[in-house]
Short mmCIF file of C-alpha atoms and ligand atoms in Angstrom, two decimals:
data_model
loop_
_atom_site.label_atom_id
_atom_site.label_comp_id
_atom_site.label_asym_id
_atom_site.label_seq_id
_atom_site.Cartn_x
_atom_site.Cartn_y
_atom_site.Cartn_z
CA UNK A 1 -18.38 -35.59 28.58
CA UNK A 2 -15.99 -34.51 25.92
CA UNK A 3 -15.96 -30.74 25.65
CA UNK A 4 -15.57 -28.72 22.48
CA UNK A 5 -12.12 -28.10 21.05
CA UNK A 6 -10.83 -24.61 20.52
CA UNK A 7 -10.86 -25.31 16.82
CA UNK A 8 -14.63 -26.20 16.97
CA UNK A 9 -15.43 -23.13 19.09
CA UNK A 10 -13.49 -20.87 16.69
CA UNK A 11 -15.37 -22.54 13.78
CA UNK A 12 -18.75 -22.00 15.43
CA UNK A 13 -18.38 -18.28 14.83
CA UNK A 14 -18.46 -18.89 11.07
CA UNK A 15 -21.62 -19.21 9.13
CA UNK A 16 -22.30 -22.58 10.66
CA UNK A 17 -21.50 -24.62 7.64
CA UNK A 18 -18.69 -26.40 9.24
CA UNK A 19 -19.06 -30.18 9.33
CA UNK A 20 -20.20 -31.17 12.83
CA UNK A 21 -21.51 -27.74 13.63
CA UNK A 22 -24.98 -29.09 14.41
CA UNK A 23 -23.56 -31.60 16.96
CA UNK A 24 -21.35 -28.90 18.46
CA UNK A 25 -24.38 -26.61 18.85
CA UNK A 26 -26.31 -29.46 20.48
CA UNK A 27 -23.39 -29.91 22.93
CA UNK A 28 -23.30 -26.21 23.55
CA UNK A 29 -26.94 -26.14 24.55
CA UNK A 30 -26.35 -28.80 27.13
CA UNK A 31 -22.89 -27.61 28.47
CA UNK A 32 -22.48 -24.54 30.51
CA UNK A 33 -18.71 -24.92 30.50
CA UNK A 34 -18.37 -24.75 26.76
CA UNK A 35 -20.95 -21.89 26.60
CA UNK A 36 -18.58 -20.00 28.98
CA UNK A 37 -15.62 -20.83 26.80
CA UNK A 38 -17.37 -19.49 23.73
CA UNK A 39 -18.28 -16.35 25.61
CA UNK A 40 -14.59 -15.91 26.56
CA UNK A 41 -13.69 -16.27 22.92
CA UNK A 42 -16.17 -13.51 21.95
CA UNK A 43 -14.80 -11.29 24.70
CA UNK A 44 -11.26 -11.87 23.56
CA UNK A 45 -12.03 -10.90 20.11
CA UNK A 46 -14.01 -7.85 21.27
CA UNK A 47 -10.88 -6.80 23.29
CA UNK A 48 -8.55 -7.39 20.30
CA UNK A 49 -10.79 -5.12 18.25
CA UNK A 50 -10.82 -2.49 20.94
CA UNK A 51 -7.02 -2.29 21.26
CA UNK A 52 -5.86 1.33 20.76
CA UNK A 53 -4.67 1.93 17.21
CA UNK A 54 -0.87 2.23 16.89
CA UNK A 55 0.54 5.30 15.01
CA UNK A 56 3.76 5.54 13.03
CA UNK A 57 6.49 7.47 14.79
CA UNK A 58 7.82 8.98 11.56
CA UNK A 59 6.18 10.60 8.54
CA UNK A 60 6.88 8.30 5.57
CA UNK A 61 5.18 10.44 3.00
CA UNK A 62 8.28 12.32 1.82
CA UNK A 63 9.90 8.97 1.04
CA UNK A 64 6.89 7.70 -0.83
CA UNK A 65 6.62 10.96 -2.80
CA UNK A 66 10.26 10.97 -3.71
CA UNK A 67 9.99 7.38 -5.07
CA UNK A 68 6.89 8.26 -7.03
CA UNK A 69 8.65 11.30 -8.56
CA UNK A 70 11.73 9.38 -9.40
CA UNK A 71 9.76 6.69 -11.07
CA UNK A 72 7.73 9.19 -13.02
CA UNK A 73 10.90 10.76 -14.36
CA UNK A 74 12.25 7.35 -15.37
CA UNK A 75 8.95 6.61 -17.15
CA UNK A 76 9.01 9.98 -18.84
CA UNK A 77 12.59 9.47 -20.06
CA UNK A 78 11.58 6.03 -21.40
CA UNK A 79 8.44 7.39 -23.02
CA UNK A 80 10.28 10.37 -24.53
CA UNK A 81 13.01 8.02 -25.88
CA UNK A 82 10.50 5.73 -27.53
CA UNK A 83 8.53 8.62 -29.02
CA UNK A 84 11.81 10.12 -30.21
CA UNK A 85 12.46 6.98 -32.19
CA UNK A 86 8.97 6.85 -33.59
CA UNK A 87 9.14 10.45 -34.51
CA UNK A 88 12.60 10.09 -36.19
CA UNK A 89 11.10 7.22 -38.26
CA UNK A 90 8.04 9.34 -39.23
CA UNK A 91 10.26 12.26 -40.05
CA UNK A 92 12.31 10.06 -42.31
CA UNK A 93 9.12 8.77 -43.96
CA UNK A 94 7.67 12.20 -44.33
CA UNK A 95 10.81 13.56 -45.95
CA UNK A 96 10.87 10.62 -48.32
CA UNK A 97 7.34 11.23 -49.24
CA UNK A 98 7.72 15.03 -49.43
CA UNK A 99 10.65 14.90 -51.84
CA UNK A 100 8.28 12.89 -54.07
CA UNK A 101 5.12 15.08 -53.94
CA UNK A 102 4.18 17.18 -50.91
CA UNK A 103 6.91 19.58 -49.91
CA UNK A 104 5.11 20.98 -46.90
CA UNK A 105 3.90 17.77 -45.34
CA UNK A 106 7.25 17.11 -43.61
CA UNK A 107 7.16 20.37 -41.65
CA UNK A 108 5.07 19.35 -38.61
CA UNK A 109 6.91 16.07 -37.93
CA UNK A 110 10.12 17.88 -38.05
CA UNK A 111 8.93 20.46 -35.62
CA UNK A 112 7.65 17.69 -33.35
CA UNK A 113 11.01 16.12 -33.34
CA UNK A 114 12.83 19.41 -32.53
CA UNK A 115 10.48 19.95 -29.60
CA UNK A 116 11.02 16.45 -28.40
CA UNK A 117 14.71 16.93 -28.53
CA UNK A 118 14.42 20.15 -26.51
CA UNK A 119 12.20 18.21 -24.03
CA UNK A 120 14.91 15.59 -23.53
CA UNK A 121 17.58 18.24 -23.01
CA UNK A 122 15.47 19.84 -20.30
CA UNK A 123 14.64 16.46 -18.79
CA UNK A 124 18.26 15.64 -18.40
CA UNK A 125 19.06 19.11 -16.99
CA UNK A 126 16.53 18.34 -14.35
CA UNK A 127 18.13 14.98 -13.66
CA UNK A 128 21.46 16.67 -13.15
CA UNK A 129 19.85 19.07 -10.66
CA UNK A 130 18.67 15.97 -8.77
CA UNK A 131 15.55 17.52 -7.17
CA UNK A 132 14.98 14.76 -4.70
CA UNK A 133 18.24 15.52 -2.89
CA UNK A 134 17.22 19.18 -2.36
CA UNK A 135 15.01 20.66 0.18
CA UNK A 136 12.90 23.36 -1.29
CA UNK A 137 11.13 26.04 0.73
CA UNK A 138 7.29 25.62 0.95
CA UNK A 139 6.44 27.99 -1.78
CA UNK A 140 9.00 26.81 -4.28
CA UNK A 141 8.10 23.15 -3.49
CA UNK A 142 4.44 24.03 -4.24
CA UNK A 143 5.22 25.51 -7.62
CA UNK A 144 7.48 22.52 -8.48
CA UNK A 145 4.73 20.15 -7.47
CA UNK A 146 2.20 22.03 -9.60
CA UNK A 147 4.48 21.85 -12.64
CA UNK A 148 5.21 18.09 -12.11
CA UNK A 149 1.49 17.53 -11.94
CA UNK A 150 0.89 19.36 -15.15
CA UNK A 151 3.69 17.54 -16.92
CA UNK A 152 2.08 14.19 -15.83
CA UNK A 153 -1.24 15.38 -17.29
CA UNK A 154 0.42 16.24 -20.58
CA UNK A 155 2.07 12.89 -20.66
CA UNK A 156 -1.30 11.19 -20.21
CA UNK A 157 -2.74 13.19 -23.08
CA UNK A 158 0.34 12.34 -25.19
CA UNK A 159 -0.28 8.72 -24.55
CA UNK A 160 -3.81 9.09 -25.73
CA UNK A 161 -2.96 10.98 -28.80
CA UNK A 162 -0.37 8.36 -29.70
CA UNK A 163 -3.17 5.90 -29.98
CA UNK A 164 -5.15 7.93 -32.52
CA UNK A 165 -4.99 8.00 -36.37
CA UNK A 166 -1.50 9.15 -37.64
CA UNK A 167 -3.08 11.56 -40.08
CA UNK A 168 -4.91 13.61 -37.46
CA UNK A 169 -2.54 13.46 -34.54
CA UNK A 170 0.41 15.52 -35.67
CA UNK A 171 -1.00 18.94 -34.69
CA UNK A 172 -2.05 17.62 -31.31
CA UNK A 173 1.36 16.03 -30.76
CA UNK A 174 3.11 19.28 -31.64
CA UNK A 175 0.86 21.27 -29.34
CA UNK A 176 1.39 18.84 -26.41
CA UNK A 177 5.11 18.55 -26.84
CA UNK A 178 5.31 22.36 -26.88
CA UNK A 179 3.29 22.60 -23.73
CA UNK A 180 5.51 19.95 -22.15
CA UNK A 181 8.66 21.93 -23.12
CA UNK A 182 7.18 25.08 -21.62
CA UNK A 183 6.37 23.28 -18.37
CA UNK A 184 9.87 21.70 -18.22
CA UNK A 185 11.51 25.04 -18.87
CA UNK A 186 9.54 26.53 -15.92
CA UNK A 187 10.52 23.56 -13.80
CA UNK A 188 14.25 24.01 -14.61
CA UNK A 189 13.83 27.70 -13.72
CA UNK A 190 12.29 26.87 -10.35
CA UNK A 191 15.11 24.52 -9.51
CA UNK A 192 17.83 26.84 -10.88
CA UNK A 193 16.52 29.72 -8.93
CA UNK A 194 16.61 27.67 -5.77
CA UNK A 195 20.15 26.45 -6.71
CA UNK A 196 21.36 30.06 -6.95
CA UNK A 197 20.04 30.77 -3.48
CA UNK A 198 21.99 27.80 -2.17
CA UNK A 199 25.07 29.31 -3.85
CA UNK A 200 24.78 32.67 -2.12
CA UNK B 1 -14.61 3.57 6.72
CA UNK B 2 -13.28 5.86 3.97
CA UNK B 3 -16.22 8.23 4.25
CA UNK B 4 -15.03 8.80 7.89
CA UNK B 5 -11.36 9.01 7.03
CA UNK B 6 -11.56 10.83 3.75
CA UNK B 7 -14.33 13.27 2.95
CA UNK B 8 -14.93 13.56 -0.77
CA UNK B 9 -13.08 10.29 -1.53
CA UNK B 10 -14.35 10.22 -5.15
CA UNK B 11 -12.80 13.47 -6.19
CA UNK B 12 -9.57 12.69 -4.38
CA UNK B 13 -9.32 9.42 -6.21
CA UNK B 14 -10.05 11.08 -9.56
CA UNK B 15 -7.39 13.59 -9.06
CA UNK B 16 -4.90 10.94 -7.76
CA UNK B 17 -5.52 9.04 -10.98
CA UNK B 18 -4.41 12.15 -12.84
CA UNK B 19 -1.21 11.92 -10.87
CA UNK B 20 -1.84 14.93 -8.76
CA UNK B 21 0.54 14.84 -5.88
CA UNK B 22 -1.67 16.74 -3.45
CA UNK B 23 -4.39 14.09 -3.91
CA UNK B 24 -1.93 11.22 -3.47
CA UNK B 25 -0.81 12.85 -0.30
CA UNK B 26 -4.44 13.23 0.83
CA UNK B 27 -4.78 9.39 0.40
CA UNK B 28 -1.71 8.85 2.42
CA UNK B 29 -2.84 11.18 5.25
CA UNK B 30 -6.25 9.56 5.37
CA UNK B 31 -5.07 5.94 5.56
CA UNK B 32 -1.54 6.07 7.12
CA UNK B 33 -3.03 5.31 10.58
CA UNK B 34 -4.94 2.09 9.72
CA UNK B 35 -2.25 0.87 7.39
CA UNK B 36 0.44 1.30 9.91
CA UNK B 37 -1.71 -0.32 12.69
CA UNK B 38 -2.28 -3.32 10.50
CA UNK B 39 1.39 -3.59 9.55
CA UNK B 40 2.45 -3.12 13.10
CA UNK B 41 0.21 -5.91 14.29
CA UNK B 42 1.72 -8.31 11.77
CA UNK B 43 5.29 -7.26 11.68
CA UNK B 44 7.73 -7.84 14.52
CA UNK B 45 9.34 -4.38 14.69
CA UNK B 46 8.24 -0.69 14.26
CA UNK B 47 10.86 -0.30 11.52
CA UNK B 48 9.34 -3.21 9.51
CA UNK B 49 5.88 -1.74 9.96
CA UNK B 50 7.03 1.64 8.71
CA UNK B 51 8.69 0.09 5.74
CA UNK B 52 5.41 -1.75 4.94
CA UNK B 53 3.63 1.56 5.26
CA UNK B 54 5.96 3.08 2.73
CA UNK B 55 5.78 0.19 0.36
CA UNK B 56 1.97 0.10 0.58
CA UNK B 57 1.57 3.66 -0.35
CA UNK B 58 4.17 3.57 -3.15
CA UNK B 59 2.05 0.70 -4.56
CA UNK B 60 -1.16 2.75 -4.05
CA UNK B 61 0.33 5.76 -5.89
CA UNK B 62 1.44 3.55 -8.72
CA UNK B 63 -1.67 1.55 -9.28
CA UNK B 64 -4.48 3.92 -8.21
CA UNK B 65 -5.46 3.95 -11.89
CA UNK B 66 -6.31 0.16 -11.60
CA UNK B 67 -8.43 0.68 -8.50
CA UNK B 68 -12.10 0.00 -9.47
CA UNK B 69 -14.75 1.77 -7.55
CA UNK B 70 -17.08 -1.17 -6.95
CA UNK B 71 -14.88 -2.24 -4.01
CA UNK B 72 -14.26 0.08 -0.98
CA UNK B 73 -11.13 2.18 -1.18
CA UNK B 74 -10.03 1.10 2.31
CA UNK B 75 -10.64 -2.57 1.43
CA UNK B 76 -8.37 -2.17 -1.58
CA UNK B 77 -5.63 -0.34 0.31
CA UNK B 78 -5.98 -2.78 3.20
CA UNK B 79 -5.36 -5.75 1.03
CA UNK B 80 -2.21 -4.18 -0.40
CA UNK B 81 -1.00 -3.49 3.08
CA UNK B 82 -1.74 -7.02 4.35
CA UNK B 83 0.10 -8.61 1.34
CA UNK B 84 3.14 -6.33 1.85
CA UNK B 85 3.23 -7.23 5.57
CA UNK B 86 2.92 -10.92 4.90
CA UNK B 87 5.62 -10.68 2.21
CA UNK B 88 7.91 -9.08 4.70
CA UNK B 89 7.21 -11.94 7.18
CA UNK B 90 8.17 -14.46 4.57
CA UNK B 91 11.32 -12.54 3.76
CA UNK B 92 12.25 -12.45 7.43
CA UNK B 93 12.03 -16.19 7.69
CA UNK B 94 9.37 -16.31 10.27
CA UNK B 95 8.89 -19.26 12.67
CA UNK B 96 5.95 -21.41 11.77
CA UNK B 97 5.48 -22.68 15.24
CA UNK B 98 5.34 -21.15 18.60
CA UNK B 99 6.62 -23.95 20.62
CA UNK B 100 9.52 -21.79 21.74
CA UNK B 101 6.93 -19.36 23.15
CA UNK B 102 5.06 -22.13 24.88
CA UNK B 103 8.15 -23.36 26.63
CA UNK B 104 9.19 -19.92 27.75
CA UNK B 105 5.80 -18.85 28.82
CA UNK B 106 4.86 -22.10 30.53
CA UNK B 107 8.09 -21.87 32.51
CA UNK B 108 7.47 -18.29 33.47
CA UNK B 109 3.91 -18.95 34.47
CA UNK B 110 4.80 -21.81 36.82
CA UNK B 111 7.15 -19.63 38.70
CA UNK B 112 5.32 -16.36 38.85
CA UNK B 113 1.72 -17.12 37.97
CA UNK B 114 2.25 -14.49 35.34
CA UNK B 115 -0.73 -13.02 33.81
CA UNK B 116 -0.03 -11.11 30.61
CA UNK B 117 -2.09 -8.29 29.29
CA UNK B 118 -3.50 -8.62 25.80
CA UNK B 119 -0.77 -6.50 24.03
CA UNK B 120 1.92 -8.69 25.61
CA UNK B 121 0.14 -11.90 24.80
CA UNK B 122 -0.35 -10.87 21.18
CA UNK B 123 3.27 -9.93 20.89
CA UNK B 124 4.28 -13.44 22.17
CA UNK B 125 2.36 -15.27 19.45
CA UNK B 126 4.33 -16.51 16.51
CA UNK B 127 4.28 -14.07 13.60
CA UNK B 128 2.04 -16.34 11.58
CA UNK B 129 -0.40 -16.93 14.40
CA UNK B 130 -0.65 -13.25 15.18
CA UNK B 131 -1.15 -12.36 11.52
CA UNK B 132 -3.94 -14.89 11.21
CA UNK B 133 -5.75 -13.74 14.37
CA UNK B 134 -5.45 -10.12 13.39
CA UNK B 135 -6.56 -10.62 9.77
CA UNK B 136 -9.41 -12.83 10.66
CA UNK B 137 -10.74 -11.60 14.00
CA UNK B 138 -10.04 -7.82 13.62
CA UNK B 139 -9.86 -7.08 10.03
CA UNK B 140 -12.54 -9.53 9.04
CA UNK B 141 -10.77 -11.47 6.35
CA UNK B 142 -12.10 -15.11 5.67
CA UNK B 143 -9.84 -18.14 6.02
CA UNK B 144 -9.81 -18.49 2.21
CA UNK B 145 -8.74 -14.90 1.73
CA UNK B 146 -5.93 -15.37 4.37
CA UNK B 147 -4.89 -18.54 2.76
CA UNK B 148 -4.65 -16.81 -0.60
CA UNK B 149 -2.51 -13.95 0.82
CA UNK B 150 -0.22 -16.36 2.66
CA UNK B 151 0.11 -18.96 0.01
CA UNK B 152 -1.27 -21.61 2.45
CA UNK B 153 -4.53 -23.60 2.66
CA UNK B 154 -7.67 -22.47 4.44
CA UNK B 155 -7.32 -25.33 6.93
CA UNK B 156 -3.83 -24.03 7.81
CA UNK B 157 -5.40 -20.65 8.63
CA UNK B 158 -8.14 -22.31 10.66
CA UNK B 159 -5.76 -24.38 12.75
CA UNK B 160 -3.38 -21.36 13.22
CA UNK B 161 -6.46 -19.35 14.52
CA UNK B 162 -7.44 -22.09 16.97
CA UNK B 163 -3.91 -22.51 18.28
CA UNK B 164 -3.59 -18.82 18.65
CA UNK B 165 -6.72 -18.58 20.69
CA UNK B 166 -5.79 -21.58 22.82
CA UNK B 167 -2.54 -19.80 23.67
CA UNK B 168 -4.04 -16.36 24.23
CA UNK B 169 -6.54 -17.84 26.57
CA UNK B 170 -3.84 -19.58 28.55
CA UNK B 171 -1.52 -16.60 28.74
CA UNK B 172 -4.25 -14.16 29.55
CA UNK B 173 -5.14 -16.35 32.56
CA UNK B 174 -8.71 -16.26 31.55
CA UNK B 175 -9.44 -19.62 33.38
CA UNK B 176 -9.16 -17.61 36.62
CA UNK B 177 -10.98 -14.54 35.37
CA UNK B 178 -14.28 -16.09 34.20
ZN1 ZN C 1 -18.72 -28.83 27.00
#
């Protein structure tokens, strides 16, 4: 008698659609040896599933978090850069239009651009501080994290506003960019305070 | 699984999507164990498995916005982890065959009637065989899914699984046990 191969036995655990499955089952009914072999296979799989879970020796979260933060800052810088260009263009356009008819129309875009420029200055100040290389105490780290989270939320709102109608978005843009600058200011403060502790 | 690992998964995911770090960390804490275990079963070293853990969660943090709730959260994270682990195997130029192991183990067995325990036997399989056994028999992936992740065919996955079981059976000395 030719017994079932391991490939056939392994395949018998599938839904039973394998070619030759019917013949294999017939053999199985008649052959105690192959039935024992299939039982061993089931037991082996059960033992594999029951192996104790292995745990990492080190905490990799700090490394993940630092990469996430670094990438966020890169994206922010890119985003701010692009928006800066768009704003500069819209300011130029607004000024051109305003000289023709509406003297007050150019005010908001100009303010937006000022706020964006301020935002970029703060952003590069934070880059120079290089927060990832510093160890903050628990409370300071908590505050920094909260600020980073809020900046991320503002950035998401900014992206949404960028997609709306140009006529209606300027006041929203200005409000969000101002909020962003406020948060960045606070973040610089947090890191600067920490830096002065290090200096002492 | 996630209801067991992560209470209130829905709100954690919602907050993680907003980029909230505490929520991203909660995801990490909930799933670091199973992700590492999966990676460790596939990779050869602890260091590789830890790197896979890190790469997996970096990817999770980045693309949590693309996760759709119709699938299970653990299923989504697990597939990222499995792909990263398999990518690492490819990069490390794994051996496709375990003939070397056969020779070695056959030799040892003749001399000492060595009977390995399951952990040791699993360790001795080739990386590819071990990955297929683990993904199919423990994690429950189909041959088609494994083939997709490995860039191979389903029949490659099937034959790797059969060969792995033939070897495990021999190395575990089950012919004596039953
Ligand atoms: Zn038989």
